[in-house]
Amino acid sequence: MPKPFNIKESLYNYCMQYVEERIARIQNEIDLQQEAANEETKSSAGDKYETGRAMAQLEIERNAAQLKEAEKLRSFLQSIVRESTSEVIIQGSLVTTSKGVFYIAISIGAITLHQQSYFIVSPDSPIGKLLLGKKVGETMMWKNERYNIMKVE
């Protein structure tokens, strides 16, 4: 019986959409701040103008830093080889444990997709670091709980 969908691909697409929406939201905020700063230039004079302009510039810089981080996440996701499987847990692995199913990609947390719960975690997160390099049959301890690795896709 063929699988109705590829869950790893669905999780990857969920992550990519999450990052793309974040990038669009941040870019929109930068555009709004730039517009506000430009309006401030037209309508104000003196110290009030300088303060408003400086505040807008700080907000733009903060958003630009967030945009850079979101773009790094997108690049990281694009580096995941989605077609491959590995016996060892690597980035892009779908890991079924006795305590839940983990997708090793970026830090999003718990989600429900196709009526199933998943934890999308970064390989740099504490639990991601514990999972990396493990194989089916191995165990790990996380928050005083034993996780048995039952399947790696």
Short mmCIF file of C-alpha atoms in Angstrom, two decimals:
data_model
loop_
_atom_site.label_atom_id
_atom_site.label_comp_id
_atom_site.label_asym_id
_atom_site.label_seq_id
_atom_site.Cartn_x
_atom_site.Cartn_y
_atom_site.Cartn_z
CA MET A 1 0.00 0.00 0.00
CA PRO A 2 1.62 3.32 -1.03
CA LYS A 3 2.06 6.13 1.48
CA PRO A 4 -0.48 8.93 0.92
CA PHE A 5 2.20 11.54 1.65
CA ASN A 6 5.84 11.80 2.56
CA ILE A 7 5.87 13.05 6.15
CA LYS A 8 9.51 14.15 6.02
CA GLU A 9 8.73 16.27 2.96
CA SER A 10 5.63 17.67 4.68
CA LEU A 11 7.68 18.59 7.76
CA TYR A 12 10.40 20.14 5.61
CA ASN A 13 7.78 22.20 3.74
CA TYR A 14 6.24 23.27 7.05
CA CYS A 15 9.67 24.49 8.23
CA MET A 16 10.35 26.31 4.96
CA GLN A 17 6.93 28.00 5.02
CA TYR A 18 7.53 29.00 8.67
CA VAL A 19 10.85 30.64 7.73
CA GLU A 20 9.51 32.28 4.54
CA GLU A 21 6.59 33.80 6.49
CA ARG A 22 9.01 35.05 9.13
CA ILE A 23 11.22 36.65 6.47
CA ALA A 24 8.22 38.31 4.81
CA ARG A 25 6.93 39.60 8.18
CA ILE A 26 10.33 41.08 9.11
CA GLN A 27 10.83 42.60 5.64
CA ASN A 28 7.38 44.18 5.88
CA GLU A 29 8.27 45.63 9.29
CA ILE A 30 11.51 47.09 7.88
CA ASP A 31 9.56 48.65 5.00
CA LEU A 32 7.03 50.16 7.42
CA GLN A 33 9.80 51.56 9.63
CA GLN A 34 11.59 53.03 6.61
CA GLU A 35 8.34 54.63 5.48
CA ALA A 36 7.77 56.04 8.97
CA ALA A 37 11.31 57.41 9.06
CA ASN A 38 10.80 59.06 5.67
CA GLU A 39 7.51 60.62 6.86
CA GLU A 40 9.29 61.86 10.00
CA THR A 41 11.76 63.67 7.73
CA LYS A 42 8.96 65.50 5.93
CA SER A 43 6.85 66.47 8.93
CA SER A 44 9.23 67.25 11.79
CA ALA A 45 11.93 69.69 12.65
CA GLY A 46 14.57 70.04 15.34
CA ASP A 47 15.34 67.65 18.18
CA LYS A 48 12.03 65.81 17.92
CA TYR A 49 12.88 64.93 14.31
CA GLU A 50 16.33 63.65 15.27
CA THR A 51 14.98 61.52 18.11
CA GLY A 52 12.22 60.02 15.95
CA ARG A 53 14.64 59.34 13.13
CA ALA A 54 17.15 57.69 15.49
CA MET A 55 14.43 55.51 17.04
CA ALA A 56 13.25 54.42 13.59
CA GLN A 57 16.82 53.64 12.56
CA LEU A 58 17.37 51.50 15.67
CA GLU A 59 14.17 49.58 14.90
CA ILE A 60 15.29 49.05 11.30
CA GLU A 61 18.67 47.75 12.49
CA ARG A 62 17.00 45.38 14.99
CA ASN A 63 14.74 44.03 12.27
CA ALA A 64 17.67 43.74 9.84
CA ALA A 65 19.47 41.53 12.39
CA GLN A 66 16.36 39.36 12.71
CA LEU A 67 16.10 39.18 8.92
CA LYS A 68 19.71 38.01 8.69
CA GLU A 69 19.02 35.24 11.24
CA ALA A 70 15.87 34.14 9.38
CA GLU A 71 17.82 34.03 6.12
CA LYS A 72 20.44 31.83 7.85
CA LEU A 73 17.62 29.45 8.85
CA ARG A 74 16.45 29.33 5.23
CA SER A 75 20.00 28.55 4.05
CA PHE A 76 20.30 25.84 6.68
CA LEU A 77 17.01 24.27 5.58
CA GLN A 78 18.12 24.39 1.95
CA SER A 79 21.26 22.46 2.94
CA ILE A 80 19.22 19.48 4.21
CA VAL A 81 19.41 16.56 1.79
CA ARG A 82 15.78 15.50 1.89
CA GLU A 83 15.94 12.40 -0.31
CA SER A 84 18.55 10.58 1.74
CA THR A 85 18.11 8.40 4.77
CA SER A 86 20.74 7.53 7.31
CA GLU A 87 21.05 4.89 10.00
CA VAL A 88 22.54 7.59 12.18
CA ILE A 89 20.49 10.63 13.24
CA ILE A 90 21.59 13.69 11.24
CA GLN A 91 20.00 17.01 10.28
CA GLY A 92 16.84 16.23 8.33
CA SER A 93 16.23 12.93 10.15
CA LEU A 94 12.77 11.95 11.30
CA VAL A 95 13.23 10.14 14.60
CA THR A 96 10.58 8.05 16.32
CA THR A 97 11.29 7.61 20.02
CA SER A 98 9.36 6.11 22.90
CA LYS A 99 8.47 9.68 23.95
CA GLY A 100 7.55 11.25 20.59
CA VAL A 101 8.55 11.88 17.00
CA PHE A 102 11.30 14.42 16.30
CA TYR A 103 12.26 16.13 13.05
CA ILE A 104 15.81 17.49 13.17
CA ALA A 105 15.75 20.83 11.33
CA ILE A 106 15.15 24.20 13.02
CA SER A 107 13.73 25.17 16.40
CA ILE A 108 9.97 25.41 16.06
CA GLY A 109 8.78 23.13 18.83
CA ALA A 110 5.68 20.97 18.99
CA ILE A 111 3.31 20.95 16.03
CA THR A 112 0.44 18.80 14.81
CA LEU A 113 0.51 17.78 11.17
CA HIS A 114 -1.85 15.23 9.59
CA GLN A 115 -3.34 14.51 13.07
CA GLN A 116 0.08 13.49 14.41
CA SER A 117 2.27 15.38 16.90
CA TYR A 118 5.87 16.18 16.03
CA PHE A 119 8.68 18.06 17.70
CA ILE A 120 10.70 20.12 15.24
CA VAL A 121 14.06 20.74 16.87
CA SER A 122 17.38 22.21 15.85
CA PRO A 123 20.46 20.00 15.84
CA ASP A 124 22.00 22.72 18.05
CA SER A 125 19.24 22.49 20.67
CA PRO A 126 19.96 20.50 23.84
CA ILE A 127 17.70 17.60 22.79
CA GLY A 128 18.92 17.84 19.19
CA LYS A 129 22.51 17.45 20.37
CA LEU A 130 21.53 14.36 22.37
CA LEU A 131 19.78 12.80 19.36
CA LEU A 132 22.51 13.46 16.78
CA GLY A 133 24.63 10.44 16.01
CA LYS A 134 22.30 7.95 17.72
CA LYS A 135 20.92 4.84 15.98
CA VAL A 136 17.84 2.65 16.29
CA GLY A 137 17.99 0.67 19.53
CA GLU A 138 20.03 3.28 21.40
CA THR A 139 18.69 5.35 24.27
CA MET A 140 19.25 8.81 25.66
CA MET A 141 18.26 10.60 28.84
CA TRP A 142 16.48 13.95 28.68
CA LYS A 143 15.04 15.65 31.77
CA ASN A 144 15.30 12.43 33.77
CA GLU A 145 13.36 10.46 31.15
CA ARG A 146 14.67 7.66 28.98
CA TYR A 147 14.05 7.97 25.24
CA ASN A 148 14.36 4.74 23.25
CA ILE A 149 15.16 5.35 19.57
CA MET A 150 12.78 3.14 17.65
CA LYS A 151 13.04 4.40 14.06
CA VAL A 152 15.23 6.77 12.03
CA GLU A 153 14.08 7.95 8.61
#
